Amino acid sequence: MKKNNWVYKVFLCTFILSVVFSFITNFLSSHSNIFIMIIIITIVIAIGIIFDMIGASSLTSKEATFHSMSSKKIKGAKETIKLIKNNAKVSSVCNDIVGDICGIISGGLGAVLAISIAKATGFNTTLISVIIAAIISSLTVGGKAIFKSIAIKNSDKIIFNVGKFVSIFKK
């Protein structure tokens, strides 16, 4: 029963985040020129890469590292332990929910960008769409590959920084 509860939470979280991200990015891109749209797409791709890195580091971090820090009352250590203990959920949220939403949104924005560029330049829309899709895919997959290896090598540092960030919101 608990697993089904998690599935419903993932579905709801994905739906809400997708609506929020889509609304914000579509609003910004509809009121922007081509250059601003490229910046928005780059930010969306970067968010996906960063969250993928966090998800990967949560899976490879060692919990034991943070127990001594927690006993010394170092800010963020307790939250880091919770993140590592729940690494499957953290990875699911970061890699699957946020990462996939960013991938979908960057693709949608890429289509809008392709149409805008085609209208402005008179170039073939299909050709521009293919090129932009290839660039977005390459940046996303290449960025995730680069930062995944960084995440594995620096997993404790990365997840600890996330733990410190989470601790800001704890009472």
PDB file of C-alpha atoms in Angstrom:
ATOM      1  CA  MET A   1       0.000   0.000   0.000  1.00  0.00           C
ATOM      2  CA  LYS A   2       2.851   2.388   0.789  1.00  0.00           C
ATOM      3  CA  LYS A   3       4.387   1.925  -2.666  1.00  0.00           C
ATOM      4  CA  ASN A   4       1.083   2.879  -4.283  1.00  0.00           C
ATOM      5  CA  ASN A   5       0.958   5.956  -2.050  1.00  0.00           C
ATOM      6  CA  TRP A   6       4.427   6.933  -3.343  1.00  0.00           C
ATOM      7  CA  VAL A   7       3.245   6.489  -6.941  1.00  0.00           C
ATOM      8  CA  TYR A   8       0.306   8.838  -6.326  1.00  0.00           C
ATOM      9  CA  LYS A   9       2.622  11.398  -4.714  1.00  0.00           C
ATOM     10  CA  VAL A  10       5.016  11.179  -7.666  1.00  0.00           C
ATOM     11  CA  PHE A  11       2.140  11.600 -10.115  1.00  0.00           C
ATOM     12  CA  LEU A  12       0.733  14.609  -8.249  1.00  0.00           C
ATOM     13  CA  CYS A  13       4.147  16.208  -7.736  1.00  0.00           C
ATOM     14  CA  THR A  14       5.018  15.736 -11.396  1.00  0.00           C
ATOM     15  CA  PHE A  15       1.707  17.193 -12.504  1.00  0.00           C
ATOM     16  CA  ILE A  16       2.005  20.264 -10.269  1.00  0.00           C
ATOM     17  CA  LEU A  17       5.663  20.938 -11.110  1.00  0.00           C
ATOM     18  CA  SER A  18       4.967  20.460 -14.806  1.00  0.00           C
ATOM     19  CA  VAL A  19       2.107  22.954 -14.727  1.00  0.00           C
ATOM     20  CA  VAL A  20       4.199  25.501 -12.807  1.00  0.00           C
ATOM     21  CA  PHE A  21       7.349  25.098 -14.964  1.00  0.00           C
ATOM     22  CA  SER A  22       5.328  25.079 -18.195  1.00  0.00           C
ATOM     23  CA  PHE A  23       3.347  28.153 -17.220  1.00  0.00           C
ATOM     24  CA  ILE A  24       6.431  30.135 -16.196  1.00  0.00           C
ATOM     25  CA  THR A  25       8.537  29.171 -19.207  1.00  0.00           C
ATOM     26  CA  ASN A  26       5.696  29.590 -21.705  1.00  0.00           C
ATOM     27  CA  PHE A  27       4.805  32.983 -20.237  1.00  0.00           C
ATOM     28  CA  LEU A  28       8.415  34.133 -20.364  1.00  0.00           C
ATOM     29  CA  SER A  29       9.037  32.792 -23.864  1.00  0.00           C
ATOM     30  CA  SER A  30       5.827  34.238 -25.304  1.00  0.00           C
ATOM     31  CA  HIS A  31       6.902  37.698 -24.147  1.00  0.00           C
ATOM     32  CA  SER A  32      10.521  37.340 -25.240  1.00  0.00           C
ATOM     33  CA  ASN A  33      12.758  37.646 -28.241  1.00  0.00           C
ATOM     34  CA  ILE A  34      14.821  34.773 -29.655  1.00  0.00           C
ATOM     35  CA  PHE A  35      17.871  35.559 -27.529  1.00  0.00           C
ATOM     36  CA  ILE A  36      15.854  35.478 -24.278  1.00  0.00           C
ATOM     37  CA  MET A  37      14.211  32.205 -25.369  1.00  0.00           C
ATOM     38  CA  ILE A  38      17.665  30.667 -25.843  1.00  0.00           C
ATOM     39  CA  ILE A  39      18.607  31.777 -22.316  1.00  0.00           C
ATOM     40  CA  ILE A  40      15.379  30.290 -20.895  1.00  0.00           C
ATOM     41  CA  ILE A  41      16.016  26.969 -22.672  1.00  0.00           C
ATOM     42  CA  THR A  42      19.607  26.951 -21.386  1.00  0.00           C
ATOM     43  CA  ILE A  43      18.393  27.549 -17.810  1.00  0.00           C
ATOM     44  CA  VAL A  44      15.834  24.736 -18.098  1.00  0.00           C
ATOM     45  CA  ILE A  45      18.525  22.373 -19.397  1.00  0.00           C
ATOM     46  CA  ALA A  46      20.882  23.446 -16.582  1.00  0.00           C
ATOM     47  CA  ILE A  47      18.208  22.770 -13.950  1.00  0.00           C
ATOM     48  CA  GLY A  48      17.719  19.273 -15.373  1.00  0.00           C
ATOM     49  CA  ILE A  49      21.472  18.625 -15.297  1.00  0.00           C
ATOM     50  CA  ILE A  50      21.892  19.930 -11.742  1.00  0.00           C
ATOM     51  CA  PHE A  51      19.039  17.811 -10.430  1.00  0.00           C
ATOM     52  CA  ASP A  52      20.395  14.767 -12.253  1.00  0.00           C
ATOM     53  CA  MET A  53      23.719  15.397 -10.510  1.00  0.00           C
ATOM     54  CA  ILE A  54      21.995  15.632  -7.120  1.00  0.00           C
ATOM     55  CA  GLY A  55      20.094  12.400  -7.781  1.00  0.00           C
ATOM     56  CA  ALA A  56      23.280  10.565  -8.748  1.00  0.00           C
ATOM     57  CA  SER A  57      25.186  11.864  -5.720  1.00  0.00           C
ATOM     58  CA  SER A  58      22.400  10.762  -3.369  1.00  0.00           C
ATOM     59  CA  LEU A  59      22.845   7.195  -4.624  1.00  0.00           C
ATOM     60  CA  THR A  60      26.634   7.129  -4.231  1.00  0.00           C
ATOM     61  CA  SER A  61      27.151   9.059  -0.969  1.00  0.00           C
ATOM     62  CA  LYS A  62      28.224   7.280   2.201  1.00  0.00           C
ATOM     63  CA  GLU A  63      25.970   7.808   5.180  1.00  0.00           C
ATOM     64  CA  ALA A  64      28.730   7.053   7.705  1.00  0.00           C
ATOM     65  CA  THR A  65      30.559  10.238   6.717  1.00  0.00           C
ATOM     66  CA  PHE A  66      27.771  12.377   8.101  1.00  0.00           C
ATOM     67  CA  HIS A  67      27.075  10.633  11.422  1.00  0.00           C
ATOM     68  CA  SER A  68      30.090  12.206  13.114  1.00  0.00           C
ATOM     69  CA  MET A  69      29.145  15.579  11.637  1.00  0.00           C
ATOM     70  CA  SER A  70      25.618  15.130  12.951  1.00  0.00           C
ATOM     71  CA  SER A  71      26.874  14.281  16.441  1.00  0.00           C
ATOM     72  CA  LYS A  72      28.923  17.496  16.335  1.00  0.00           C
ATOM     73  CA  LYS A  73      25.702  19.362  15.445  1.00  0.00           C
ATOM     74  CA  ILE A  74      27.037  20.562  12.098  1.00  0.00           C
ATOM     75  CA  LYS A  75      24.256  22.311  10.224  1.00  0.00           C
ATOM     76  CA  GLY A  76      22.861  20.187   7.409  1.00  0.00           C
ATOM     77  CA  ALA A  77      24.371  16.867   8.514  1.00  0.00           C
ATOM     78  CA  LYS A  78      21.087  15.482   9.863  1.00  0.00           C
ATOM     79  CA  GLU A  79      19.253  16.455   6.692  1.00  0.00           C
ATOM     80  CA  THR A  80      22.021  14.908   4.590  1.00  0.00           C
ATOM     81  CA  ILE A  81      21.619  11.598   6.437  1.00  0.00           C
ATOM     82  CA  LYS A  82      17.878  11.701   5.711  1.00  0.00           C
ATOM     83  CA  LEU A  83      18.566  12.372   2.032  1.00  0.00           C
ATOM     84  CA  ILE A  84      20.973   9.425   1.830  1.00  0.00           C
ATOM     85  CA  LYS A  85      18.616   7.102   3.731  1.00  0.00           C
ATOM     86  CA  ASN A  86      15.882   8.032   1.246  1.00  0.00           C
ATOM     87  CA  ASN A  87      18.213   7.983  -1.763  1.00  0.00           C
ATOM     88  CA  ALA A  88      15.782   6.049  -3.968  1.00  0.00           C
ATOM     89  CA  LYS A  89      13.102   8.720  -3.485  1.00  0.00           C
ATOM     90  CA  VAL A  90      15.605  11.572  -3.779  1.00  0.00           C
ATOM     91  CA  SER A  91      16.923  10.071  -7.005  1.00  0.00           C
ATOM     92  CA  SER A  92      13.394   9.540  -8.309  1.00  0.00           C
ATOM     93  CA  VAL A  93      12.403  13.136  -7.599  1.00  0.00           C
ATOM     94  CA  CYS A  94      15.619  14.645  -8.944  1.00  0.00           C
ATOM     95  CA  ASN A  95      16.258  12.414 -11.939  1.00  0.00           C
ATOM     96  CA  ASP A  96      12.788  11.332 -12.952  1.00  0.00           C
ATOM     97  CA  ILE A  97      10.455  14.118 -11.924  1.00  0.00           C
ATOM     98  CA  VAL A  98      12.531  17.288 -12.273  1.00  0.00           C
ATOM     99  CA  GLY A  99      14.908  15.917 -14.905  1.00  0.00           C
ATOM    100  CA  ASP A 100      12.153  14.572 -17.148  1.00  0.00           C
ATOM    101  CA  ILE A 101      10.013  17.691 -16.781  1.00  0.00           C
ATOM    102  CA  CYS A 102      13.002  19.840 -17.772  1.00  0.00           C
ATOM    103  CA  GLY A 103      13.618  17.602 -20.780  1.00  0.00           C
ATOM    104  CA  ILE A 104      10.034  17.855 -21.939  1.00  0.00           C
ATOM    105  CA  ILE A 105       9.821  21.599 -21.366  1.00  0.00           C
ATOM    106  CA  SER A 106      13.138  22.303 -23.104  1.00  0.00           C
ATOM    107  CA  GLY A 107      11.891  20.301 -26.092  1.00  0.00           C
ATOM    108  CA  GLY A 108       8.636  22.225 -26.195  1.00  0.00           C
ATOM    109  CA  LEU A 109      10.440  25.532 -25.905  1.00  0.00           C
ATOM    110  CA  GLY A 110      12.820  24.370 -28.625  1.00  0.00           C
ATOM    111  CA  ALA A 111       9.853  23.898 -30.947  1.00  0.00           C
ATOM    112  CA  VAL A 112       8.635  27.422 -30.178  1.00  0.00           C
ATOM    113  CA  LEU A 113      12.166  28.734 -30.750  1.00  0.00           C
ATOM    114  CA  ALA A 114      12.416  26.887 -34.078  1.00  0.00           C
ATOM    115  CA  ILE A 115       9.194  28.460 -35.312  1.00  0.00           C
ATOM    116  CA  SER A 116      10.363  31.909 -34.193  1.00  0.00           C
ATOM    117  CA  ILE A 117      13.726  31.512 -35.932  1.00  0.00           C
ATOM    118  CA  ALA A 118      12.085  30.164 -39.097  1.00  0.00           C
ATOM    119  CA  LYS A 119       9.686  33.120 -39.207  1.00  0.00           C
ATOM    120  CA  ALA A 120      12.469  35.637 -38.584  1.00  0.00           C
ATOM    121  CA  THR A 121      14.912  34.160 -41.111  1.00  0.00           C
ATOM    122  CA  GLY A 122      12.733  32.483 -43.697  1.00  0.00           C
ATOM    123  CA  PHE A 123      14.626  29.197 -43.290  1.00  0.00           C
ATOM    124  CA  ASN A 124      12.831  25.871 -43.506  1.00  0.00           C
ATOM    125  CA  THR A 125      10.977  25.176 -40.218  1.00  0.00           C
ATOM    126  CA  THR A 126      11.678  21.431 -40.358  1.00  0.00           C
ATOM    127  CA  LEU A 127      15.424  21.969 -40.772  1.00  0.00           C
ATOM    128  CA  ILE A 128      15.564  24.512 -37.937  1.00  0.00           C
ATOM    129  CA  SER A 129      13.481  22.193 -35.698  1.00  0.00           C
ATOM    130  CA  VAL A 130      15.818  19.249 -36.310  1.00  0.00           C
ATOM    131  CA  ILE A 131      18.910  21.342 -35.582  1.00  0.00           C
ATOM    132  CA  ILE A 132      17.460  22.830 -32.398  1.00  0.00           C
ATOM    133  CA  ALA A 133      16.264  19.411 -31.182  1.00  0.00           C
ATOM    134  CA  ALA A 134      19.748  18.019 -31.797  1.00  0.00           C
ATOM    135  CA  ILE A 135      21.392  20.881 -29.906  1.00  0.00           C
ATOM    136  CA  ILE A 136      19.008  20.566 -26.940  1.00  0.00           C
ATOM    137  CA  SER A 137      19.449  16.776 -26.842  1.00  0.00           C
ATOM    138  CA  SER A 138      23.231  17.032 -27.067  1.00  0.00           C
ATOM    139  CA  LEU A 139      23.445  19.646 -24.319  1.00  0.00           C
ATOM    140  CA  THR A 140      21.116  17.684 -22.049  1.00  0.00           C
ATOM    141  CA  VAL A 141      22.640  14.232 -22.519  1.00  0.00           C
ATOM    142  CA  GLY A 142      26.227  15.513 -22.679  1.00  0.00           C
ATOM    143  CA  GLY A 143      25.746  17.727 -19.632  1.00  0.00           C
ATOM    144  CA  LYS A 144      24.209  14.899 -17.638  1.00  0.00           C
ATOM    145  CA  ALA A 145      27.069  12.569 -18.617  1.00  0.00           C
ATOM    146  CA  ILE A 146      29.725  15.087 -17.577  1.00  0.00           C
ATOM    147  CA  PHE A 147      28.044  16.024 -14.313  1.00  0.00           C
ATOM    148  CA  LYS A 148      27.124  12.444 -13.422  1.00  0.00           C
ATOM    149  CA  SER A 149      30.831  11.565 -13.254  1.00  0.00           C
ATOM    150  CA  ILE A 150      31.429  14.712 -11.192  1.00  0.00           C
ATOM    151  CA  ALA A 151      28.543  13.673  -8.918  1.00  0.00           C
ATOM    152  CA  ILE A 152      30.035  10.232  -8.350  1.00  0.00           C
ATOM    153  CA  LYS A 153      33.502  11.637  -7.564  1.00  0.00           C
ATOM    154  CA  ASN A 154      32.166  14.393  -5.290  1.00  0.00           C
ATOM    155  CA  SER A 155      28.970  12.782  -4.023  1.00  0.00           C
ATOM    156  CA  ASP A 156      29.521  13.544  -0.337  1.00  0.00           C
ATOM    157  CA  LYS A 157      30.229  17.242  -0.976  1.00  0.00           C
ATOM    158  CA  ILE A 158      27.278  17.633  -3.318  1.00  0.00           C
ATOM    159  CA  ILE A 159      24.735  15.875  -1.110  1.00  0.00           C
ATOM    160  CA  PHE A 160      26.035  17.746   1.954  1.00  0.00           C
ATOM    161  CA  ASN A 161      25.474  21.072   0.181  1.00  0.00           C
ATOM    162  CA  VAL A 162      21.942  19.935  -0.630  1.00  0.00           C
ATOM    163  CA  GLY A 163      21.506  18.919   3.027  1.00  0.00           C
ATOM    164  CA  LYS A 164      22.690  22.355   4.159  1.00  0.00           C
ATOM    165  CA  PHE A 165      20.268  23.981   1.727  1.00  0.00           C
ATOM    166  CA  VAL A 166      17.385  21.813   2.996  1.00  0.00           C
ATOM    167  CA  SER A 167      18.323  22.684   6.598  1.00  0.00           C
ATOM    168  CA  ILE A 168      17.582  26.329   5.874  1.00  0.00           C
ATOM    169  CA  PHE A 169      13.903  25.425   5.590  1.00  0.00           C
ATOM    170  CA  LYS A 170      13.797  23.300   8.753  1.00  0.00           C
ATOM    171  CA  LYS A 171      12.771  24.769  12.086  1.00  0.00           C
TER     172      LYS A 171
END
